[in-house]
PDB file of C-alpha atoms in Angstrom:
ATOM      1  CA  MET A   1      13.571 -13.812 -77.778  1.00 52.00           C
ATOM      2  CA  THR A   2      11.407 -13.607 -74.817  1.00 57.00           C
ATOM      3  CA  ALA A   3       8.749 -11.317 -74.348  1.00 59.00           C
ATOM      4  CA  GLY A   4       8.497  -8.834 -71.068  1.00 61.00           C
ATOM      5  CA  TYR A   5       5.734  -7.370 -69.113  1.00 59.00           C
ATOM      6  CA  SER A   6       5.094  -5.797 -66.016  1.00 60.00           C
ATOM      7  CA  VAL A   7       1.732  -5.284 -63.822  1.00 58.00           C
ATOM      8  CA  ARG A   8       1.208  -2.467 -62.235  1.00 62.00           C
ATOM      9  CA  LYS A   9      -1.838  -2.448 -59.310  1.00 59.00           C
ATOM     10  CA  PHE A  10      -4.178  -0.059 -58.842  1.00 54.00           C
ATOM     11  CA  PRO A  11      -6.125   0.196 -55.681  1.00 58.00           C
ATOM     12  CA  ILE A  12     -10.286   0.358 -56.488  1.00 53.00           C
ATOM     13  CA  LYS A  13     -12.389   1.762 -53.594  1.00 57.00           C
ATOM     14  CA  SER A  14     -16.171   1.169 -53.330  1.00 54.00           C
ATOM     15  CA  PRO A  15     -18.256   2.305 -51.388  1.00 58.00           C
ATOM     16  CA  GLN A  16     -19.587  -0.034 -48.609  1.00 65.00           C
ATOM     17  CA  PHE A  17     -22.552  -0.320 -46.728  1.00 67.00           C
ATOM     18  CA  LYS A  18     -22.945  -1.231 -43.220  1.00 81.00           C
ATOM     19  CA  PRO A  19     -26.455  -1.335 -42.261  1.00 87.00           C
ATOM     20  CA  ARG A  20     -27.633  -0.738 -38.840  1.00 91.00           C
ATOM     21  CA  LEU A  21     -31.675  -1.353 -38.300  1.00 93.00           C
ATOM     22  CA  MET A  22     -33.558  -0.025 -35.340  1.00 94.00           C
ATOM     23  CA  THR A  23     -37.135   0.331 -34.173  1.00 95.00           C
ATOM     24  CA  PHE A  24     -38.299   2.308 -31.509  1.00 96.00           C
ATOM     25  CA  GLY A  25     -42.082   2.229 -29.983  1.00 96.00           C
ATOM     26  CA  VAL A  26     -43.478   5.373 -28.215  1.00 95.00           C
ATOM     27  CA  THR A  27     -46.626   5.549 -25.855  1.00 94.00           C
ATOM     28  CA  THR A  28     -47.474   9.027 -25.659  1.00 90.00           C
ATOM     29  CA  GLY A  29     -47.169  11.104 -22.204  1.00 87.00           C
ATOM     30  CA  HIS A  30     -49.754  13.197 -20.581  1.00 86.00           C
ATOM     31  CA  ALA A  31     -49.858  16.807 -19.026  1.00 89.00           C
ATOM     32  CA  GLN A  32     -51.522  17.023 -15.807  1.00 94.00           C
ATOM     33  CA  VAL A  33     -54.718  18.459 -15.290  1.00 96.00           C
ATOM     34  CA  GLU A  34     -56.034  19.812 -11.580  1.00 97.00           C
ATOM     35  CA  THR A  35     -58.995  21.682 -11.067  1.00 98.00           C
ATOM     36  CA  LEU A  36     -59.191  23.322  -7.534  1.00 98.00           C
ATOM     37  CA  THR A  37     -62.692  24.350  -6.280  1.00 98.00           C
ATOM     38  CA  PHE A  38     -63.063  27.573  -3.952  1.00 98.00           C
ATOM     39  CA  PRO A  39     -65.331  28.133  -1.468  1.00 97.00           C
ATOM     40  CA  ALA A  40     -67.404  31.294  -0.335  1.00 98.00           C
ATOM     41  CA  VAL A  41     -65.751  32.980   2.019  1.00 98.00           C
ATOM     42  CA  ALA A  42     -68.985  32.326   4.413  1.00 97.00           C
ATOM     43  CA  GLY A  43     -67.500  28.724   3.794  1.00 96.00           C
ATOM     44  CA  ALA A  44     -64.030  29.404   4.538  1.00 96.00           C
ATOM     45  CA  THR A  45     -61.409  29.588   7.454  1.00 96.00           C
ATOM     46  CA  GLN A  46     -58.980  31.909   7.547  1.00 97.00           C
ATOM     47  CA  GLY A  47     -55.302  30.275   6.875  1.00 97.00           C
ATOM     48  CA  ASP A  48     -56.762  27.308   4.864  1.00 98.00           C
ATOM     49  CA  PHE A  49     -54.346  26.681   1.917  1.00 98.00           C
ATOM     50  CA  VAL A  50     -53.318  24.739  -1.276  1.00 98.00           C
ATOM     51  CA  VAL A  51     -50.030  23.616  -2.354  1.00 98.00           C
ATOM     52  CA  LEU A  52     -49.693  23.116  -6.067  1.00 97.00           C
ATOM     53  CA  TYR A  53     -47.008  21.429  -7.747  1.00 97.00           C
ATOM     54  CA  ASN A  54     -45.138  21.913 -11.179  1.00 95.00           C
ATOM     55  CA  GLU A  55     -43.478  18.922 -13.482  1.00 92.00           C
ATOM     56  CA  ALA A  56     -40.277  19.479 -12.490  1.00 92.00           C
ATOM     57  CA  GLY A  57     -41.205  19.547  -8.365  1.00 95.00           C
ATOM     58  CA  GLN A  58     -41.756  23.021  -7.562  1.00 97.00           C
ATOM     59  CA  SER A  59     -44.413  24.294  -5.883  1.00 98.00           C
ATOM     60  CA  ILE A  60     -46.556  27.398  -4.257  1.00 98.00           C
ATOM     61  CA  ALA A  61     -48.902  27.621  -1.367  1.00 98.00           C
ATOM     62  CA  ALA A  62     -51.367  30.064  -1.229  1.00 98.00           C
ATOM     63  CA  TYR A  63     -53.586  30.487   1.577  1.00 98.00           C
ATOM     64  CA  ILE A  64     -56.575  32.545   2.399  1.00 98.00           C
ATOM     65  CA  ASP A  65     -56.340  35.627   3.729  1.00 98.00           C
ATOM     66  CA  ILE A  66     -59.740  37.265   4.776  1.00 98.00           C
ATOM     67  CA  ASP A  67     -59.906  40.944   5.624  1.00 98.00           C
ATOM     68  CA  ALA A  68     -56.230  41.177   5.704  1.00 97.00           C
ATOM     69  CA  ALA A  69     -56.194  39.590   8.796  1.00 96.00           C
ATOM     70  CA  GLY A  70     -54.759  36.417   8.655  1.00 93.00           C
ATOM     71  CA  THR A  71     -51.303  35.578   9.071  1.00 94.00           C
ATOM     72  CA  ALA A  72     -49.261  32.892   6.972  1.00 95.00           C
ATOM     73  CA  PRO A  73     -49.760  29.077   7.922  1.00 96.00           C
ATOM     74  CA  THR A  74     -47.371  27.491  10.379  1.00 92.00           C
ATOM     75  CA  SER A  75     -47.637  23.675   8.763  1.00 95.00           C
ATOM     76  CA  PRO A  76     -44.501  22.412   7.109  1.00 95.00           C
ATOM     77  CA  LEU A  77     -46.376  21.909   3.832  1.00 95.00           C
ATOM     78  CA  TYR A  78     -46.826  25.563   4.024  1.00 97.00           C
ATOM     79  CA  THR A  79     -43.717  26.340   4.708  1.00 96.00           C
ATOM     80  CA  ALA A  80     -41.503  23.965   2.527  1.00 97.00           C
ATOM     81  CA  ALA A  81     -42.991  25.675  -0.399  1.00 97.00           C
ATOM     82  CA  THR A  82     -40.711  26.974  -3.147  1.00 98.00           C
ATOM     83  CA  TYR A  83     -43.057  29.723  -3.098  1.00 98.00           C
ATOM     84  CA  LYS A  84     -45.805  31.729  -0.939  1.00 98.00           C
ATOM     85  CA  VAL A  85     -48.573  33.815  -1.683  1.00 98.00           C
ATOM     86  CA  ALA A  86     -51.938  35.107   0.273  1.00 98.00           C
ATOM     87  CA  ILE A  87     -55.531  34.502  -1.556  1.00 98.00           C
ATOM     88  CA  SER A  88     -57.029  38.172  -0.741  1.00 98.00           C
ATOM     89  CA  VAL A  89     -60.500  37.835  -0.068  1.00 98.00           C
ATOM     90  CA  ALA A  90     -62.901  39.890   1.866  1.00 98.00           C
ATOM     91  CA  THR A  91     -66.148  39.177   4.294  1.00 97.00           C
ATOM     92  CA  GLY A  92     -69.185  38.170   1.582  1.00 97.00           C
ATOM     93  CA  ASP A  93     -66.950  37.354  -1.285  1.00 98.00           C
ATOM     94  CA  LEU A  94     -68.574  34.817  -3.073  1.00 98.00           C
ATOM     95  CA  ALA A  95     -66.667  31.528  -4.458  1.00 98.00           C
ATOM     96  CA  ALA A  96     -65.899  32.941  -7.785  1.00 98.00           C
ATOM     97  CA  ALA A  97     -64.091  35.832  -6.835  1.00 98.00           C
ATOM     98  CA  VAL A  98     -62.152  33.644  -4.160  1.00 98.00           C
ATOM     99  CA  ALA A  99     -61.144  31.556  -7.394  1.00 98.00           C
ATOM    100  CA  THR A 100     -60.076  34.935  -8.952  1.00 98.00           C
ATOM    101  CA  ALA A 101     -58.473  36.368  -5.988  1.00 98.00           C
ATOM    102  CA  PHE A 102     -56.366  33.033  -6.014  1.00 98.00           C
ATOM    103  CA  ARG A 103     -55.373  33.591  -9.684  1.00 97.00           C
ATOM    104  CA  THR A 104     -54.421  36.525  -9.530  1.00 97.00           C
ATOM    105  CA  ALA A 105     -52.159  35.516  -6.621  1.00 97.00           C
ATOM    106  CA  VAL A 106     -50.540  32.611  -8.460  1.00 97.00           C
ATOM    107  CA  ASN A 107     -50.649  33.463 -12.056  1.00 96.00           C
ATOM    108  CA  GLY A 108     -46.838  33.797 -13.550  1.00 94.00           C
ATOM    109  CA  VAL A 109     -45.596  32.904 -10.235  1.00 97.00           C
ATOM    110  CA  LEU A 110     -45.394  28.923 -10.317  1.00 96.00           C
ATOM    111  CA  PRO A 111     -43.199  28.543 -13.953  1.00 95.00           C
ATOM    112  CA  ASP A 112     -44.626  26.009 -16.327  1.00 94.00           C
ATOM    113  CA  VAL A 113     -48.580  25.856 -15.385  1.00 96.00           C
ATOM    114  CA  THR A 114     -51.484  27.716 -16.695  1.00 96.00           C
ATOM    115  CA  PHE A 115     -54.263  28.721 -14.366  1.00 97.00           C
ATOM    116  CA  THR A 116     -57.810  29.263 -16.259  1.00 97.00           C
ATOM    117  CA  LEU A 117     -61.086  30.657 -14.362  1.00 97.00           C
ATOM    118  CA  ALA A 118     -64.123  28.723 -14.708  1.00 95.00           C
ATOM    119  CA  SER A 119     -66.718  30.228 -11.982  1.00 93.00           C
ATOM    120  CA  ALA A 120     -65.774  29.072  -8.880  1.00 96.00           C
ATOM    121  CA  THR A 121     -62.861  27.099  -9.907  1.00 97.00           C
ATOM    122  CA  CYS A 122     -59.630  27.269 -11.534  1.00 98.00           C
ATOM    123  CA  ILE A 123     -58.192  24.629 -13.997  1.00 98.00           C
ATOM    124  CA  CYS A 124     -54.684  24.452 -13.507  1.00 97.00           C
ATOM    125  CA  THR A 125     -53.076  22.950 -16.658  1.00 96.00           C
ATOM    126  CA  GLN A 126     -49.321  21.410 -16.863  1.00 94.00           C
ATOM    127  CA  ASP A 127     -47.517  22.977 -19.821  1.00 90.00           C
ATOM    128  CA  ILE A 128     -44.686  20.672 -19.556  1.00 87.00           C
ATOM    129  CA  VAL A 129     -45.782  16.776 -19.735  1.00 86.00           C
ATOM    130  CA  GLY A 130     -44.928  14.426 -17.361  1.00 87.00           C
ATOM    131  CA  ASP A 131     -45.556  13.188 -13.545  1.00 90.00           C
ATOM    132  CA  CYS A 132     -46.522  15.560 -11.448  1.00 93.00           C
ATOM    133  CA  SER A 133     -47.598  15.619  -7.882  1.00 95.00           C
ATOM    134  CA  ASN A 134     -51.202  16.282  -6.855  1.00 96.00           C
ATOM    135  CA  ALA A 135     -52.360  19.232  -4.925  1.00 97.00           C
ATOM    136  CA  VAL A 136     -52.526  19.321  -1.187  1.00 97.00           C
ATOM    137  CA  LEU A 137     -55.241  21.387   0.877  1.00 97.00           C
ATOM    138  CA  LYS A 138     -55.129  21.873   4.241  1.00 97.00           C
ATOM    139  CA  ASN A 139     -56.286  24.111   7.514  1.00 96.00           C
ATOM    140  CA  SER A 140     -53.467  26.416   8.884  1.00 94.00           C
ATOM    141  CA  ASP A 141     -52.006  24.248  10.975  1.00 94.00           C
ATOM    142  CA  GLY A 142     -52.176  21.471   8.219  1.00 94.00           C
ATOM    143  CA  THR A 143     -54.162  19.235  10.963  1.00 94.00           C
ATOM    144  CA  GLY A 144     -56.993  19.523   8.503  1.00 94.00           C
ATOM    145  CA  VAL A 145     -58.246  19.269   4.767  1.00 93.00           C
ATOM    146  CA  GLY A 146     -59.655  22.840   4.306  1.00 94.00           C
ATOM    147  CA  SER A 147     -62.105  24.095   2.770  1.00 97.00           C
ATOM    148  CA  ILE A 148     -60.328  23.867  -0.998  1.00 97.00           C
ATOM    149  CA  THR A 149     -60.995  21.090  -2.891  1.00 97.00           C
ATOM    150  CA  ASN A 150     -59.261  19.622  -6.060  1.00 96.00           C
ATOM    151  CA  SER A 151     -60.153  16.942  -8.779  1.00 96.00           C
ATOM    152  CA  VAL A 152     -57.380  15.522 -11.236  1.00 95.00           C
ATOM    153  CA  GLY A 153     -58.731  15.347 -14.559  1.00 94.00           C
ATOM    154  CA  THR A 154     -56.215  14.146 -16.279  1.00 91.00           C
ATOM    155  CA  GLU A 155     -52.998  12.642 -14.639  1.00 92.00           C
ATOM    156  CA  GLY A 156     -49.667  13.249 -15.723  1.00 92.00           C
ATOM    157  CA  LEU A 157     -47.389  10.865 -17.250  1.00 90.00           C
ATOM    158  CA  ALA A 158     -43.795  10.640 -19.320  1.00 90.00           C
ATOM    159  CA  ALA A 159     -43.842   9.526 -22.552  1.00 92.00           C
ATOM    160  CA  VAL A 160     -42.210   5.841 -22.784  1.00 93.00           C
ATOM    161  CA  MET A 161     -40.136   4.178 -24.923  1.00 93.00           C
ATOM    162  CA  THR A 162     -42.154   0.369 -25.205  1.00 92.00           C
ATOM    163  CA  THR A 163     -39.345  -0.837 -28.026  1.00 91.00           C
ATOM    164  CA  GLY A 164     -35.951   0.257 -28.425  1.00 92.00           C
ATOM    165  CA  GLY A 165     -34.782   1.047 -25.290  1.00 88.00           C
ATOM    166  CA  TYR A 166     -31.338  -0.313 -25.342  1.00 91.00           C
ATOM    167  CA  ASP A 167     -31.085   1.766 -28.517  1.00 94.00           C
ATOM    168  CA  GLY A 168     -31.796   5.222 -27.375  1.00 95.00           C
ATOM    169  CA  THR A 169     -33.618   7.384 -25.083  1.00 95.00           C
ATOM    170  CA  LEU A 170     -36.639   9.368 -25.441  1.00 95.00           C
ATOM    171  CA  THR A 171     -37.781  12.741 -24.182  1.00 91.00           C
ATOM    172  CA  GLN A 172     -41.198  14.943 -24.740  1.00 89.00           C
ATOM    173  CA  THR A 173     -40.177  18.221 -25.160  1.00 84.00           C
ATOM    174  CA  ALA A 174     -43.629  19.519 -25.612  1.00 82.00           C
ATOM    175  CA  THR A 175     -47.117  18.492 -26.226  1.00 85.00           C
ATOM    176  CA  GLY A 176     -46.779  16.017 -29.145  1.00 91.00           C
ATOM    177  CA  VAL A 177     -43.216  16.718 -29.611  1.00 93.00           C
ATOM    178  CA  TYR A 178     -40.705  14.053 -29.224  1.00 95.00           C
ATOM    179  CA  THR A 179     -37.124  13.280 -28.996  1.00 96.00           C
ATOM    180  CA  ILE A 180     -35.038  10.159 -29.293  1.00 97.00           C
ATOM    181  CA  THR A 181     -31.693  10.367 -29.093  1.00 97.00           C
ATOM    182  CA  PHE A 182     -29.616   7.278 -30.648  1.00 96.00           C
ATOM    183  CA  GLU A 183     -27.310   5.467 -28.245  1.00 95.00           C
ATOM    184  CA  ARG A 184     -24.628   5.213 -30.713  1.00 94.00           C
ATOM    185  CA  PRO A 185     -24.761   7.366 -33.461  1.00 95.00           C
ATOM    186  CA  PHE A 186     -24.673   6.445 -37.370  1.00 93.00           C
ATOM    187  CA  LEU A 187     -21.373   7.726 -39.544  1.00 90.00           C
ATOM    188  CA  ARG A 188     -24.167   9.417 -41.841  1.00 88.00           C
ATOM    189  CA  ILE A 189     -28.201  10.343 -41.754  1.00 91.00           C
ATOM    190  CA  PRO A 190     -29.914   7.641 -41.917  1.00 93.00           C
ATOM    191  CA  GLU A 191     -33.308   6.565 -43.345  1.00 94.00           C
ATOM    192  CA  TYR A 192     -36.645   6.965 -41.377  1.00 94.00           C
ATOM    193  CA  GLY A 193     -40.262   5.231 -41.645  1.00 95.00           C
ATOM    194  CA  ILE A 194     -42.898   6.081 -39.077  1.00 96.00           C
ATOM    195  CA  THR A 195     -46.501   4.696 -38.541  1.00 96.00           C
ATOM    196  CA  THR A 196     -48.899   5.714 -35.930  1.00 95.00           C
ATOM    197  CA  VAL A 197     -50.396   3.930 -33.235  1.00 95.00           C
ATOM    198  CA  THR A 198     -53.073   6.483 -31.851  1.00 93.00           C
ATOM    199  CA  ASP A 199     -56.043   6.367 -34.131  1.00 93.00           C
ATOM    200  CA  ASN A 200     -56.732   9.659 -35.994  1.00 93.00           C
ATOM    201  CA  ARG A 201     -53.271  10.719 -35.620  1.00 94.00           C
ATOM    202  CA  VAL A 202     -50.494  11.907 -38.214  1.00 95.00           C
ATOM    203  CA  PRO A 203     -46.978  11.487 -36.868  1.00 96.00           C
ATOM    204  CA  ARG A 204     -44.003  12.807 -38.929  1.00 95.00           C
ATOM    205  CA  ILE A 205     -39.853  13.220 -38.635  1.00 96.00           C
ATOM    206  CA  SER A 206     -39.758  16.847 -38.504  1.00 95.00           C
ATOM    207  CA  SER A 207     -35.724  16.882 -38.242  1.00 95.00           C
ATOM    208  CA  GLY A 208     -32.756  14.002 -38.025  1.00 95.00           C
ATOM    209  CA  THR A 209     -29.359  14.155 -37.640  1.00 95.00           C
ATOM    210  CA  VAL A 210     -26.792  11.652 -37.183  1.00 95.00           C
ATOM    211  CA  SER A 211     -27.658  11.141 -33.863  1.00 96.00           C
ATOM    212  CA  THR A 212     -30.784  12.384 -33.049  1.00 97.00           C
ATOM    213  CA  LEU A 213     -34.317  12.412 -34.745  1.00 96.00           C
ATOM    214  CA  VAL A 214     -37.809  14.884 -33.909  1.00 97.00           C
ATOM    215  CA  VAL A 215     -41.027  13.400 -34.097  1.00 97.00           C
ATOM    216  CA  GLU A 216     -44.408  15.597 -34.044  1.00 96.00           C
ATOM    217  CA  VAL A 217     -47.594  14.657 -34.038  1.00 96.00           C
ATOM    218  CA  SER A 218     -50.882  16.015 -34.933  1.00 95.00           C
ATOM    219  CA  ASN A 219     -54.234  15.339 -36.155  1.00 91.00           C
ATOM    220  CA  LEU A 220     -55.767  14.379 -39.320  1.00 90.00           C
ATOM    221  CA  SER A 221     -56.433  17.954 -40.154  1.00 87.00           C
ATOM    222  CA  GLY A 222     -52.701  19.424 -39.098  1.00 84.00           C
ATOM    223  CA  GLY A 223     -52.213  22.300 -37.035  1.00 85.00           C
ATOM    224  CA  ALA A 224     -50.755  22.472 -33.392  1.00 89.00           C
ATOM    225  CA  THR A 225     -49.176  19.305 -32.372  1.00 91.00           C
ATOM    226  CA  ILE A 226     -51.167  16.920 -30.127  1.00 89.00           C
ATOM    227  CA  ASP A 227     -50.337  13.950 -28.098  1.00 89.00           C
ATOM    228  CA  GLY A 228     -49.916  10.429 -29.987  1.00 92.00           C
ATOM    229  CA  SER A 229     -47.844   6.842 -30.196  1.00 95.00           C
ATOM    230  CA  PHE A 230     -46.189   6.069 -32.854  1.00 96.00           C
ATOM    231  CA  HIS A 231     -43.616   3.060 -34.323  1.00 97.00           C
ATOM    232  CA  VAL A 232     -40.198   4.471 -36.092  1.00 96.00           C
ATOM    233  CA  LEU A 233     -37.960   2.063 -38.255  1.00 96.00           C
ATOM    234  CA  VAL A 234     -34.758   3.931 -38.743  1.00 96.00           C
ATOM    235  CA  VAL A 235     -32.221   2.325 -41.266  1.00 94.00           C
ATOM    236  CA  GLY A 236     -28.568   3.572 -41.502  1.00 91.00           C
ATOM    237  CA  SER A 237     -25.095   2.812 -42.001  1.00 88.00           C
ATOM    238  CA  ASP A 238     -21.914   2.639 -40.081  1.00 86.00           C
ATOM    239  CA  ALA A 239     -19.774   3.014 -42.951  1.00 82.00           C
ATOM    240  CA  LYS A 240     -19.105   7.178 -43.781  1.00 73.00           C
ATOM    241  CA  ASP A 241     -18.928   6.076 -47.738  1.00 63.00           C
ATOM    242  CA  ALA A 242     -22.300   4.271 -47.471  1.00 45.00           C
ATOM    243  CA  ILE A 243     -24.264   4.136 -50.706  1.00 46.00           C
ATOM    244  CA  ARG A 244     -26.746   7.080 -50.935  1.00 46.00           C
ATOM    245  CA  GLY A 245     -28.507   9.040 -53.065  1.00 46.00           C
TER     246      GLY A 245
END
């Protein structure tokens, strides 16, 4: 008598780890800071104007209007501005009064720029990091430089991805806040490692998904975010059932 037997097959599934590693190097950008210096009315000419820009390319043109007797400039640089205002001053006003009149005229009109008075000057700080055109300063018909002057303390500069550009894109959304969007999302949220490049900075991953990560940078004492460069390592899996705790 011959014994018989049968074999039954059971499918066995085990999680598969299909790793993908990416590295990103980020060099921080800067928000532009520009200082406008205003003359006393005695040193100004009716219709002298400044055209100031924000990071988005919008502009505001402001012209000196003495004793409400001025007229808007005819220069194409003035007429092409997104917003146009008059700097209302009076005979005998000192430079600080002219700077104050400028801030009063422009404050809250041009988006994403903060205006801070400092005696005869007004410091114009971009709220958004990135490239920005410098102010243009002219007389009424645009043939001369006029009586208002400027100096750029910090040139606007967009943050750049020095490594990893094929694997993702970079956006700096605020001072010290960076979003990296992966070219190809993972199937599970990846793991991260990050290190600073800029001295006395502490970068951290504030949030992460299968397709993006957000990095916030602060100084050693914490507090508000601050610009800083960093490197980040991303390790994830292209299998949904990857081994992960």
